[in-house]
Tab-separated table of C-alpha atoms and ligand atoms in Angstrom:
chain	number	residue	atom	x	y	z
A	1	UNK	CA	-58.370	65.947	-27.841
A	2	UNK	CA	-54.970	66.618	-29.685
A	3	UNK	CA	-53.381	70.221	-29.730
A	4	UNK	CA	-54.376	72.832	-26.992
A	5	UNK	CA	-54.556	76.052	-28.623
A	6	UNK	CA	-54.812	77.714	-25.099
A	7	UNK	CA	-51.416	76.376	-23.823
A	8	UNK	CA	-49.619	79.045	-22.354
A	9	UNK	CA	-46.832	79.535	-24.872
A	10	UNK	CA	-45.261	82.317	-23.301
A	11	UNK	CA	-43.927	80.178	-20.366
A	12	UNK	CA	-41.142	77.762	-20.210
A	13	UNK	CA	-41.637	74.495	-22.036
A	14	UNK	CA	-42.770	71.689	-20.023
A	15	UNK	CA	-39.882	69.002	-19.526
A	16	UNK	CA	-42.300	66.021	-19.824
A	17	UNK	CA	-43.186	64.354	-23.155
A	18	UNK	CA	-45.730	64.672	-24.622
A	19	UNK	CA	-46.684	67.704	-23.033
A	20	UNK	CA	-43.699	69.354	-24.263
A	21	UNK	CA	-44.476	68.483	-27.842
A	22	UNK	CA	-47.899	69.870	-27.457
A	23	UNK	CA	-46.319	73.156	-26.217
A	24	UNK	CA	-44.336	73.455	-29.294
A	25	UNK	CA	-47.421	72.319	-31.278
A	26	UNK	CA	-49.465	75.299	-29.963
A	27	UNK	CA	-46.508	77.489	-30.736
A	28	UNK	CA	-46.578	76.371	-34.352
A	29	UNK	CA	-50.010	77.194	-34.607
A	30	UNK	CA	-49.465	80.898	-33.833
A	31	UNK	CA	-46.465	80.624	-36.326
A	32	UNK	CA	-48.439	79.118	-39.167
A	33	UNK	CA	-51.547	81.331	-38.856
A	34	UNK	CA	-49.333	84.479	-38.906
A	35	UNK	CA	-47.506	83.120	-41.989
A	36	UNK	CA	-50.667	82.104	-43.531
A	37	UNK	CA	-51.987	85.321	-43.322
A	38	UNK	CA	-48.858	87.244	-44.543
A	39	UNK	CA	-48.808	85.044	-47.564
A	40	UNK	CA	-52.502	84.850	-48.457
A	41	UNK	CA	-53.091	81.176	-48.335
A	42	UNK	CA	-52.822	78.432	-45.722
A	43	UNK	CA	-49.501	77.202	-45.512
A	44	UNK	CA	-49.297	73.675	-47.247
A	45	UNK	CA	-47.147	70.740	-46.169
A	46	UNK	CA	-46.352	67.406	-47.994
A	47	UNK	CA	-44.690	64.410	-46.147
A	48	UNK	CA	-43.378	61.712	-48.784
A	49	UNK	CA	-42.513	58.313	-47.674
A	50	UNK	CA	-39.443	56.137	-48.713
A	51	UNK	CA	-39.305	52.515	-47.554
A	52	UNK	CA	-41.253	50.176	-45.180
A	53	UNK	CA	-44.597	50.031	-43.149
A	54	UNK	CA	-42.345	51.338	-40.116
A	55	UNK	CA	-41.910	54.329	-42.174
A	56	UNK	CA	-45.294	54.771	-43.584
A	57	UNK	CA	-46.564	54.792	-40.017
A	58	UNK	CA	-43.836	57.142	-38.754
A	59	UNK	CA	-45.156	59.664	-41.780
A	60	UNK	CA	-48.650	59.604	-40.324
A	61	UNK	CA	-47.281	60.708	-37.163
A	62	UNK	CA	-45.429	63.583	-39.023
A	63	UNK	CA	-48.789	64.477	-40.640
A	64	UNK	CA	-50.612	64.421	-37.573
A	65	UNK	CA	-48.496	66.901	-36.050
A	66	UNK	CA	-48.587	69.347	-39.149
A	67	UNK	CA	-52.254	68.923	-39.625
A	68	UNK	CA	-52.374	69.834	-35.800
A	69	UNK	CA	-50.130	72.773	-36.338
A	70	UNK	CA	-52.521	74.203	-39.104
A	71	UNK	CA	-50.724	73.216	-42.142
A	72	UNK	CA	-52.989	72.060	-44.994
A	73	UNK	CA	-51.834	68.506	-46.038
A	74	UNK	CA	-51.110	67.887	-49.869
A	75	UNK	CA	-49.472	65.411	-52.130
A	76	UNK	CA	-47.929	67.899	-54.163
A	77	UNK	CA	-44.196	68.397	-53.673
A	78	UNK	CA	-44.713	72.170	-54.728
A	79	UNK	CA	-45.703	72.922	-51.117
A	80	UNK	CA	-44.513	75.384	-48.345
A	81	UNK	CA	-42.947	72.490	-46.484
A	82	UNK	CA	-41.759	69.141	-47.822
A	83	UNK	CA	-40.496	66.306	-45.596
A	84	UNK	CA	-38.745	63.156	-47.073
A	85	UNK	CA	-39.097	60.220	-44.676
A	86	UNK	CA	-35.973	58.323	-45.902
A	87	UNK	CA	-34.997	54.602	-46.176
A	88	UNK	CA	-31.392	53.478	-46.408
A	89	UNK	CA	-32.011	49.525	-46.262
A	90	UNK	CA	-30.356	49.392	-49.897
A	91	UNK	CA	-28.484	51.936	-51.757
A	92	UNK	CA	-30.948	52.619	-54.520
A	93	UNK	CA	-33.092	54.046	-51.751
A	94	UNK	CA	-30.597	56.599	-51.040
A	95	UNK	CA	-29.860	57.496	-54.701
A	96	UNK	CA	-33.524	58.115	-55.243
A	97	UNK	CA	-33.674	60.820	-52.249
A	98	UNK	CA	-30.496	62.593	-53.771
A	99	UNK	CA	-32.212	62.684	-57.262
A	100	UNK	CA	-35.471	64.026	-55.888
A	101	UNK	CA	-33.811	66.697	-53.775
A	102	UNK	CA	-32.535	68.156	-56.895
A	103	UNK	CA	-36.293	68.530	-58.299
A	104	UNK	CA	-37.186	70.075	-54.864
A	105	UNK	CA	-34.353	72.783	-55.004
A	106	UNK	CA	-36.169	73.742	-58.241
A	107	UNK	CA	-39.210	74.435	-56.501
A	108	UNK	CA	-37.570	76.128	-53.790
A	109	UNK	CA	-36.164	78.673	-55.973
A	110	UNK	CA	-39.709	79.382	-57.362
A	111	UNK	CA	-40.879	79.588	-53.691
A	112	UNK	CA	-38.337	81.366	-51.457
A	113	UNK	CA	-40.797	80.453	-48.427
A	114	UNK	CA	-40.410	76.979	-48.994
A	115	UNK	CA	-38.774	74.614	-46.367
A	116	UNK	CA	-37.340	71.231	-46.871
A	117	UNK	CA	-37.095	68.622	-44.076
A	118	UNK	CA	-35.215	65.220	-44.147
A	119	UNK	CA	-35.876	62.407	-41.631
A	120	UNK	CA	-35.843	58.683	-41.255
A	121	UNK	CA	-33.324	55.903	-41.457
A	122	UNK	CA	-30.907	57.471	-44.106
A	123	UNK	CA	-30.407	60.341	-41.798
A	124	UNK	CA	-28.812	57.962	-39.084
A	125	UNK	CA	-26.003	57.615	-41.407
A	126	UNK	CA	-23.295	59.906	-40.736
A	127	UNK	CA	-21.844	59.747	-44.351
A	128	UNK	CA	-25.404	60.591	-45.643
A	129	UNK	CA	-25.818	63.622	-43.419
A	130	UNK	CA	-22.223	65.170	-44.380
A	131	UNK	CA	-23.234	64.845	-48.002
A	132	UNK	CA	-26.242	66.870	-47.572
A	133	UNK	CA	-24.671	69.304	-45.533
A	134	UNK	CA	-21.958	69.701	-48.157
A	135	UNK	CA	-23.851	69.491	-51.494
A	136	UNK	CA	-27.627	70.106	-50.579
A	137	UNK	CA	-27.347	73.127	-48.442
A	138	UNK	CA	-30.865	74.257	-49.371
A	139	UNK	CA	-32.182	71.505	-46.819
A	140	UNK	CA	-33.561	73.416	-43.660
A	141	UNK	CA	-34.096	70.548	-41.166
A	142	UNK	CA	-32.741	67.170	-40.664
A	143	UNK	CA	-33.514	64.706	-37.836
A	144	UNK	CA	-33.332	61.047	-37.364
A	145	UNK	CA	-35.292	58.020	-36.292
A	146	UNK	CA	-34.645	58.267	-32.413
A	147	UNK	CA	-35.982	61.724	-31.874
A	148	UNK	CA	-38.873	61.838	-34.259
A	149	UNK	CA	-41.187	62.403	-31.439
A	150	UNK	CA	-39.393	65.685	-31.188
A	151	UNK	CA	-40.610	66.958	-34.862
A	152	UNK	CA	-42.891	69.616	-33.455
A	153	UNK	CA	-40.078	71.291	-31.380
A	154	UNK	CA	-37.464	70.886	-34.124
A	155	UNK	CA	-39.735	72.367	-36.686
A	156	UNK	CA	-40.708	75.246	-34.404
A	157	UNK	CA	-37.006	75.972	-33.605
A	158	UNK	CA	-36.233	75.902	-37.265
A	159	UNK	CA	-39.134	78.305	-38.468
A	160	UNK	CA	-38.701	80.645	-35.696
A	161	UNK	CA	-34.912	81.071	-35.940
A	162	UNK	CA	-35.058	80.846	-39.725
A	163	UNK	CA	-31.885	78.796	-39.648
A	164	UNK	CA	-31.195	75.250	-40.665
A	165	UNK	CA	-31.590	72.707	-37.681
A	166	UNK	CA	-29.812	69.440	-37.502
A	167	UNK	CA	-30.358	66.965	-34.753
A	168	UNK	CA	-29.417	63.447	-34.770
A	169	UNK	CA	-29.392	60.877	-31.886
A	170	UNK	CA	-27.362	57.755	-31.702
A	171	UNK	CA	-29.818	56.016	-29.843
A	172	UNK	CA	-32.731	56.123	-27.320
A	173	UNK	CA	-34.660	54.190	-24.925
A	174	UNK	CA	-37.386	56.445	-24.871
A	175	UNK	CA	-41.014	55.724	-26.397
A	176	UNK	CA	-43.239	58.784	-26.234
A	177	UNK	CA	-47.042	57.970	-26.423
A	178	UNK	CA	-50.210	59.980	-27.152
A	179	UNK	CA	-48.882	62.214	-30.155
A	180	UNK	CA	-51.408	63.014	-32.926
A	181	UNK	CA	-51.670	60.829	-35.875
A	182	UNK	CA	-53.314	61.346	-39.304
A	183	UNK	CA	-53.987	58.111	-40.921
A	184	UNK	CA	-53.646	57.536	-44.672
A	185	UNK	CA	-56.751	55.340	-44.480
A	186	UNK	CA	-59.531	55.752	-42.467
A	187	UNK	CA	-60.460	52.019	-42.071
A	188	UNK	CA	-57.069	50.631	-41.437
A	189	UNK	CA	-53.741	51.303	-39.573
A	190	UNK	CA	-50.427	50.131	-38.665
A	191	UNK	CA	-49.461	50.245	-34.955
A	192	UNK	CA	-45.935	50.060	-33.908
A	193	UNK	CA	-45.562	47.506	-31.172
A	194	UNK	CA	-41.741	47.497	-31.005
A	195	UNK	CA	-38.850	49.559	-32.424
A	196	UNK	CA	-35.302	48.529	-33.445
A	197	UNK	CA	-33.731	45.219	-34.228
A	198	UNK	CA	-31.327	43.155	-32.027
A	199	UNK	CA	-30.394	40.497	-34.725
A	200	UNK	CA	-27.674	42.038	-36.497
A	201	UNK	CA	-27.984	40.023	-39.681
A	202	UNK	CA	-24.390	40.607	-41.431
A	203	UNK	CA	-25.813	42.384	-44.502
A	204	UNK	CA	-28.514	44.512	-42.586
A	205	UNK	CA	-28.183	48.195	-41.533
A	206	UNK	CA	-31.479	48.458	-39.732
A	207	UNK	CA	-29.999	47.760	-36.153
A	208	UNK	CA	-27.562	50.746	-36.899
A	209	UNK	CA	-30.245	53.065	-37.739
A	210	UNK	CA	-32.993	51.933	-35.821
A	211	UNK	CA	-31.283	51.045	-32.750
A	212	UNK	CA	-31.743	48.271	-30.295
A	213	UNK	CA	-35.110	46.307	-29.621
A	214	UNK	CA	-37.682	48.302	-27.540
A	215	UNK	CA	-41.258	46.897	-27.113
A	216	UNK	CA	-44.163	49.089	-26.151
A	217	UNK	CA	-46.093	48.354	-23.047
A	218	UNK	CA	-49.156	45.966	-23.976
A	219	UNK	CA	-51.647	48.039	-22.302
A	220	UNK	CA	-50.465	51.213	-24.608
A	221	UNK	CA	-50.882	49.087	-27.598
A	222	UNK	CA	-54.177	47.656	-26.555
A	223	UNK	CA	-55.315	51.235	-25.786
A	224	UNK	CA	-54.372	52.434	-28.960
A	225	UNK	CA	-56.337	49.645	-30.818
A	226	UNK	CA	-59.396	50.394	-28.982
A	227	UNK	CA	-59.236	54.044	-29.893
A	228	UNK	CA	-58.801	53.032	-33.460
A	229	UNK	CA	-61.614	50.666	-33.500
A	230	UNK	CA	-63.927	53.414	-31.977
A	231	UNK	CA	-62.674	55.637	-34.900
A	232	UNK	CA	-63.709	53.269	-37.323
A	233	UNK	CA	-60.630	51.202	-38.106
A	234	UNK	CA	-61.683	47.329	-39.222
A	235	UNK	CA	-57.892	46.168	-39.911
A	236	UNK	CA	-54.840	46.527	-37.859
A	237	UNK	CA	-50.979	45.449	-38.846
A	238	UNK	CA	-48.861	45.073	-35.871
A	239	UNK	CA	-45.553	46.513	-36.979
A	240	UNK	CA	-41.973	45.560	-35.542
A	241	UNK	CA	-38.780	44.338	-37.258
A	242	UNK	CA	-39.006	41.016	-35.525
A	243	UNK	CA	-42.552	40.868	-33.909
A	244	UNK	CA	-41.819	37.256	-32.998
A	245	UNK	CA	-39.408	38.592	-29.961
A	246	UNK	CA	-41.910	41.015	-28.956
A	247	UNK	CA	-42.297	41.607	-25.152
A	248	UNK	CA	-39.313	39.494	-24.036
A	249	UNK	CA	-37.635	42.550	-22.407
A	250	UNK	CA	-40.506	44.175	-20.738
A	251	UNK	CA	-40.753	44.406	-17.055
A	252	UNK	CA	-43.666	42.106	-17.144
A	253	UNK	CA	-42.725	39.834	-20.179
A	254	UNK	CA	-45.628	38.925	-22.726
A	255	UNK	CA	-45.283	36.996	-25.787
A	256	UNK	CA	-46.336	37.979	-29.258
A	257	UNK	CA	-48.896	35.387	-29.108
A	258	UNK	CA	-50.216	36.707	-26.029
A	259	UNK	CA	-50.545	40.037	-27.252
A	260	UNK	CA	-52.517	38.829	-30.388
A	261	UNK	CA	-54.690	36.890	-28.061
A	262	UNK	CA	-55.367	40.480	-26.380
A	263	UNK	CA	-55.870	42.180	-29.534
A	264	UNK	CA	-58.247	39.652	-30.755
A	265	UNK	CA	-60.818	40.607	-28.026
A	266	UNK	CA	-61.187	44.004	-29.033
A	267	UNK	CA	-64.428	44.784	-30.646
A	268	UNK	CA	-64.978	46.264	-33.959
A	269	UNK	CA	-61.562	45.094	-35.212
A	270	UNK	CA	-62.142	42.386	-37.964
A	271	UNK	CA	-58.762	41.827	-39.415
A	272	UNK	CA	-55.336	41.452	-37.609
A	273	UNK	CA	-52.195	41.326	-39.609
A	274	UNK	CA	-48.422	41.665	-38.470
A	275	UNK	CA	-44.860	42.039	-39.674
A	276	UNK	CA	-42.126	40.859	-39.771
A	277	UNK	CA	-41.329	37.518	-38.556
A	278	UNK	CA	-38.092	36.037	-38.139
A	279	UNK	CA	-37.834	32.374	-38.772
A	280	UNK	CA	-35.597	31.578	-35.839
A	281	UNK	CA	-38.130	32.991	-33.296
A	282	UNK	CA	-41.475	31.780	-34.475
A	283	UNK	CA	-43.271	29.841	-31.944
A	284	UNK	CA	-45.522	26.870	-31.732
A	285	UNK	CA	-47.712	29.084	-29.757
A	286	UNK	CA	-48.052	31.695	-32.328
A	287	UNK	CA	-49.051	28.869	-34.839
A	288	UNK	CA	-51.793	27.759	-32.448
A	289	UNK	CA	-53.117	31.191	-31.856
A	290	UNK	CA	-53.353	32.009	-35.414
A	291	UNK	CA	-54.867	28.741	-36.183
A	292	UNK	CA	-57.743	29.372	-33.827
A	293	UNK	CA	-57.993	32.910	-34.570
A	294	UNK	CA	-61.031	34.343	-36.392
A	295	UNK	CA	-59.367	37.844	-37.115
A	296	UNK	CA	-55.737	36.799	-37.580
A	297	UNK	CA	-55.212	37.194	-41.514
A	298	UNK	CA	-54.179	33.838	-43.254
A	299	UNK	CA	-50.845	35.441	-44.154
A	300	UNK	CA	-47.241	35.078	-42.833
A	301	UNK	CA	-44.235	37.089	-44.252
A	302	UNK	CA	-41.314	35.054	-43.455
A	303	UNK	CA	-38.056	36.198	-44.800
A	304	UNK	CA	-35.919	33.255	-46.180
A	305	UNK	CA	-32.873	35.636	-47.265
A	306	UNK	CA	-31.151	32.571	-48.603
A	307	UNK	CA	-31.837	28.901	-49.075
A	308	UNK	CA	-28.251	27.970	-48.596
A	309	UNK	CA	-27.049	27.110	-44.979
A	310	UNK	CA	-23.543	28.162	-45.554
A	311	UNK	CA	-24.692	31.775	-46.952
A	312	UNK	CA	-27.137	31.949	-43.927
A	313	UNK	CA	-24.616	31.319	-41.534
A	314	UNK	CA	-22.481	34.021	-43.069
A	315	UNK	CA	-25.745	36.042	-42.895
A	316	UNK	CA	-26.032	35.377	-39.261
A	317	UNK	CA	-29.691	34.365	-39.661
A	318	UNK	CA	-29.246	31.432	-37.186
A	319	UNK	CA	-31.454	28.642	-38.965
A	320	UNK	CA	-30.481	26.235	-41.823
A	321	UNK	CA	-32.224	25.339	-44.941
A	322	UNK	CA	-33.510	22.360	-43.252
A	323	UNK	CA	-35.035	24.170	-40.391
A	324	UNK	CA	-36.594	26.662	-42.576
A	325	UNK	CA	-38.217	24.025	-44.756
A	326	UNK	CA	-39.590	22.210	-41.576
A	327	UNK	CA	-40.962	25.366	-40.161
A	328	UNK	CA	-42.695	26.272	-43.523
A	329	UNK	CA	-44.087	22.705	-43.821
A	330	UNK	CA	-45.395	22.934	-39.961
A	331	UNK	CA	-47.107	26.224	-40.831
A	332	UNK	CA	-48.736	24.961	-43.929
A	333	UNK	CA	-49.698	21.688	-42.352
A	334	UNK	CA	-51.400	23.546	-39.141
A	335	UNK	CA	-53.071	26.274	-41.217
A	336	UNK	CA	-53.389	25.112	-45.013
A	337	UNK	CA	-54.984	28.030	-46.212
A	338	UNK	CA	-52.199	30.294	-45.292
A	339	UNK	CA	-49.990	32.334	-47.707
A	340	UNK	CA	-46.431	32.361	-46.781
A	341	UNK	CA	-44.446	35.459	-48.519
A	342	UNK	CA	-40.706	35.861	-48.246
A	343	UNK	CA	-37.771	38.122	-48.767
A	344	UNK	CA	-34.618	36.894	-50.780
A	345	UNK	CA	-31.373	38.429	-51.412
A	346	UNK	CA	-29.050	37.347	-54.382
A	347	UNK	CA	-25.489	38.197	-54.432
A	348	UNK	CA	-24.456	37.943	-50.699
A	349	UNK	CA	-20.673	37.871	-50.729
A	350	UNK	CA	-19.215	34.503	-51.390
A	351	UNK	CA	-22.534	33.448	-53.046
A	352	UNK	CA	-22.101	30.935	-56.006
A	353	UNK	CA	-24.449	29.767	-58.620
A	354	UNK	CA	-24.666	26.291	-56.342
A	355	UNK	CA	-25.868	28.554	-53.136
A	356	UNK	CA	-28.575	30.222	-55.570
A	357	UNK	CA	-29.723	26.828	-56.817
A	358	UNK	CA	-30.281	25.979	-53.123
A	359	UNK	CA	-32.490	29.062	-52.733
A	360	UNK	CA	-34.392	27.944	-55.725
A	361	UNK	CA	-34.821	24.648	-54.277
A	362	UNK	CA	-36.541	26.335	-51.178
A	363	UNK	CA	-38.758	28.537	-53.435
A	364	UNK	CA	-39.808	25.087	-55.146
A	365	UNK	CA	-40.421	23.259	-52.084
A	366	UNK	CA	-42.236	25.924	-50.053
A	367	UNK	CA	-44.112	27.308	-52.935
A	368	UNK	CA	-44.422	31.046	-51.583
A	369	UNK	CA	-47.401	33.083	-52.428
A	370	UNK	CA	-45.017	35.918	-53.359
A	371	UNK	CA	-41.500	36.645	-52.842
A	372	UNK	CA	-39.869	39.788	-52.955
A	373	UNK	CA	-36.297	39.471	-54.417
A	374	UNK	CA	-33.336	41.832	-53.841
A	375	UNK	CA	-30.003	42.125	-55.311
A	376	UNK	CA	-27.543	42.482	-52.340
A	377	UNK	CA	-26.490	45.955	-51.516
A	378	UNK	CA	-23.270	46.787	-49.552
A	379	UNK	CA	-24.164	48.869	-46.621
A	380	UNK	CA	-21.193	50.559	-45.247
A	381	UNK	CA	-20.575	49.686	-41.424
A	382	UNK	CA	-22.253	46.004	-41.642
A	383	UNK	CA	-19.980	43.159	-41.323
A	384	UNK	CA	-20.798	41.996	-44.797
A	385	UNK	CA	-19.453	45.185	-46.360
A	386	UNK	CA	-16.008	44.117	-45.211
A	387	UNK	CA	-16.250	40.365	-46.530
A	388	UNK	CA	-13.982	39.097	-49.066
A	389	UNK	CA	-15.729	37.790	-52.298
A	390	UNK	CA	-17.957	40.263	-53.182
A	391	UNK	CA	-19.658	38.904	-56.166
A	392	UNK	CA	-19.390	40.411	-59.567
A	393	UNK	CA	-22.584	42.092	-61.134
A	394	UNK	CA	-23.133	39.819	-64.030
A	395	UNK	CA	-23.005	36.603	-61.899
A	396	UNK	CA	-25.479	38.303	-59.422
A	397	UNK	CA	-27.743	39.224	-62.494
A	398	UNK	CA	-27.772	35.725	-63.611
A	399	UNK	CA	-28.750	34.155	-60.454
A	400	UNK	CA	-31.338	37.119	-59.864
A	401	UNK	CA	-32.957	36.275	-63.285
A	402	UNK	CA	-33.226	32.662	-62.651
A	403	UNK	CA	-34.322	33.206	-59.173
A	404	UNK	CA	-37.149	35.426	-60.383
A	405	UNK	CA	-38.529	33.124	-62.851
A	406	UNK	CA	-38.939	30.395	-60.339
A	407	UNK	CA	-40.635	32.775	-57.997
A	408	UNK	CA	-42.988	33.854	-60.738
A	409	UNK	CA	-43.869	30.455	-61.850
A	410	UNK	CA	-44.371	29.090	-58.435
A	411	UNK	CA	-46.191	31.977	-57.022
A	412	UNK	CA	-48.607	32.005	-59.864
A	413	UNK	CA	-49.155	28.298	-59.422
A	414	UNK	CA	-50.030	28.766	-55.787
A	415	UNK	CA	-52.136	31.866	-56.296
A	416	UNK	CA	-54.179	30.330	-59.038
A	417	UNK	CA	-55.389	27.437	-56.596
A	418	UNK	CA	-58.000	29.892	-55.520
A	419	UNK	CA	-59.559	30.433	-58.963
A	420	UNK	CA	-63.465	30.301	-58.768
A	421	UNK	CA	-63.670	30.453	-55.129
A	422	UNK	CA	-65.637	33.367	-53.204
A	423	UNK	CA	-63.759	34.965	-50.634
A	424	UNK	CA	-63.965	38.031	-48.622
A	425	UNK	CA	-61.846	41.033	-49.444
A	426	UNK	CA	-61.396	44.535	-47.860
A	427	UNK	CA	-62.177	47.110	-50.365
A	428	UNK	CA	-59.132	49.462	-50.052
A	429	UNK	CA	-59.327	52.063	-52.856
A	430	UNK	CA	-60.368	52.819	-56.499
A	431	UNK	CA	-58.023	51.172	-58.964
A	432	UNK	CA	-55.562	53.737	-60.157
A	433	UNK	CA	-55.294	52.476	-63.795
A	434	UNK	CA	-58.946	51.695	-64.149
A	435	UNK	CA	-61.349	54.046	-61.997
A	436	UNK	CA	-64.405	51.653	-62.692
A	437	UNK	CA	-62.406	48.986	-60.448
A	438	UNK	CA	-62.168	48.659	-56.894
A	439	UNK	CA	-58.934	47.263	-55.293
A	440	UNK	CA	-59.432	44.719	-52.599
A	441	UNK	CA	-57.066	42.543	-50.170
A	442	UNK	CA	-57.976	38.850	-49.342
A	443	UNK	CA	-57.204	37.852	-45.899
A	444	UNK	CA	-54.092	35.980	-47.342
A	445	UNK	CA	-52.952	39.101	-48.636
A	446	UNK	CA	-53.770	38.663	-52.342
A	447	UNK	CA	-55.178	41.586	-54.302
A	448	UNK	CA	-58.155	41.284	-56.092
A	449	UNK	CA	-59.529	44.002	-58.506
A	450	UNK	CA	-63.354	44.087	-59.184
A	451	UNK	CA	-65.816	46.249	-60.807
A	452	UNK	CA	-67.670	48.599	-58.013
A	453	UNK	CA	-67.724	52.253	-56.742
A	454	UNK	CA	-65.980	54.066	-53.967
A	455	UNK	CA	-68.875	53.786	-51.635
A	456	UNK	CA	-67.512	50.289	-51.139
A	457	UNK	CA	-64.168	51.504	-49.736
A	458	UNK	CA	-63.628	50.337	-46.125
A	459	UNK	CA	-66.088	47.440	-46.393
A	460	UNK	CA	-65.531	43.621	-46.479
A	461	UNK	CA	-67.205	42.316	-49.622
A	462	UNK	CA	-67.402	38.705	-51.027
A	463	UNK	CA	-65.621	38.485	-54.139
A	464	UNK	CA	-65.670	35.672	-56.911
A	465	UNK	CA	-62.149	35.203	-58.034
A	466	UNK	CA	-62.717	34.917	-61.510
A	467	UNK	CA	-59.209	35.047	-63.166
A	468	UNK	CA	-55.784	34.829	-61.774
A	469	UNK	CA	-53.302	37.222	-63.184
A	470	UNK	CA	-49.829	35.912	-61.700
A	471	UNK	CA	-49.977	37.945	-58.343
A	472	UNK	CA	-53.304	39.108	-58.329
A	473	UNK	CA	-57.059	38.368	-59.452
A	474	UNK	CA	-59.904	39.953	-61.391
A	475	UNK	CA	-63.118	39.268	-59.893
A	476	UNK	CA	-66.552	40.312	-59.030
A	477	UNK	CA	-68.483	41.271	-56.108
A	478	UNK	CA	-71.048	38.920	-54.826
A	479	UNK	CA	-72.287	40.266	-51.473
A	480	UNK	CA	-71.219	42.954	-49.108
A	481	UNK	CA	-70.762	41.903	-45.548
A	482	UNK	CA	-72.879	43.676	-42.671
A	483	UNK	CA	-70.947	46.700	-41.480
B	1	5AD	N1	-29.120	44.304	-49.533
B	1	5AD	C1	-30.130	43.902	-50.243
B	1	5AD	N2	-31.320	43.471	-49.319
B	1	5AD	C2	-31.385	44.005	-48.110
B	1	5AD	N3	-32.329	43.827	-47.170
B	1	5AD	C3	-31.911	44.253	-46.136
B	1	5AD	N4	-30.630	44.351	-46.272
B	1	5AD	C4	-30.294	44.403	-47.571
B	1	5AD	C5	-29.163	44.560	-48.091
B	1	5AD	N5	-27.966	45.260	-47.738
B	1	5AD	C6	-33.733	43.080	-47.661
B	1	5AD	C7	-33.987	41.811	-46.838
B	1	5AD	C8	-35.051	42.204	-45.795
B	1	5AD	C9	-35.753	43.374	-46.524
B	1	5AD	C10	-36.496	44.335	-45.654
B	1	5AD	O1	-34.692	44.166	-47.138
B	1	5AD	O2	-34.611	40.780	-47.559
B	1	5AD	O3	-35.878	41.334	-45.452
B	2	SF4	FE1	-32.243	43.605	-40.629
B	2	SF4	FE2	-32.116	40.931	-39.715
B	2	SF4	FE3	-33.087	42.887	-38.235
B	2	SF4	FE4	-34.605	42.134	-40.273
B	2	SF4	S1	-33.901	40.819	-38.576
B	2	SF4	S2	-34.236	44.379	-39.688
B	2	SF4	S3	-32.881	41.823	-41.803
B	2	SF4	S4	-30.957	42.556	-38.936
């Protein structure tokens, strides 16, 4: 269905999408074929993902186009084309890209045909692009988050002109459907349900680099899920920066809970996950739909960010400590076997040890099953970057360590409640450290490693949860579910 080789590439490119990109894919196919013949091997390409699930999904789209164009995909960065899909949510993500670009330059010196491309959130930052143009002149292609659907066209232009191409858009309201995708896992897939964010939490760069909130039409989402199910996918993850506000701005508005109910009806799909929920928008309707569902996983990722109402206000989160606690309690009351995980930032401007204690208090009360703790990173252009009272490093470290200790203790206690139970796990991959083990995931997102071989991958297996090791289990397979 993808990539029409007979497309007339000598005529003018179509103006409509996605036809225009298929035209460029056809052009790329001819170019890659010729180059492969010249070099005596099929050209290779590698897509490297930094950052979140959104980026991982975008990378699958890039890979889909490359595969259609005739590249052989590889994990090695010594390839004929390497793309870094970048992240900029915290500064260490940017620093990693700069570090690895140095290594790529070494590969390029050995293989002068090599092309290097950069895309993703970091490219939406003017200062980053300026730095790359000045100090990393060996980069051949730069594009951003808003025009990722134009990848085939941009790559084709760069290859045919043999000159660097830079194309960054400030924003877009366009959503292009039906481009090729190459999934990393045959049995599970992410699905974008919305793009961008309108919340403007004061520390966060996402609304600036991903633009305003745009929801996809439910019919397009459901069609995509049906196609995935027909292709053997049993677990889907609905992706959005704030899924709880999904559908509000559509011509025919629909709630996120309404979308979930429709997704649930699709045959072949056994598990439904979603990310991320903003506490201020989490509805009772959603809790009810989750409670009644046989497919929606028993997991809610509900970023807290801080347990101090004063800091939450400065973060522009629009809920208080008490409101968060009440929400978590309601969710646990309605769905007792649910796992609640969270994100927490330490070191936001003006934060004191007393504020960190408030956060620790929430961690103890909610008993998160897992919490990702981050040190505040100043992002240029966000309101928090110019706030007074930036917290000194040593104070941040003290608060961070104390919080982390509490998180580990409470999570271990919570996760170990399942010890001895037999629960279904989706076998995802062979364990990278011990290849006699398979790594599986419970409905509540807890990881369990158990003896088994790769024939189990993609299947749901009943696993006895023998030993709790903090955030994960060692177990043994008891029974396989019917396919
Ligand atoms: N500094 C530290 N952590 C941040 N996050 C977002 N912006 C920043 C920042 N400037 C964290 C939040 C968010 C997660 C994806 O990243 O906790 O939920
Ligand atoms: Fe960033 Fe807040 Fe939007 Fe999440 S909800 S992406 S933290 S602005």
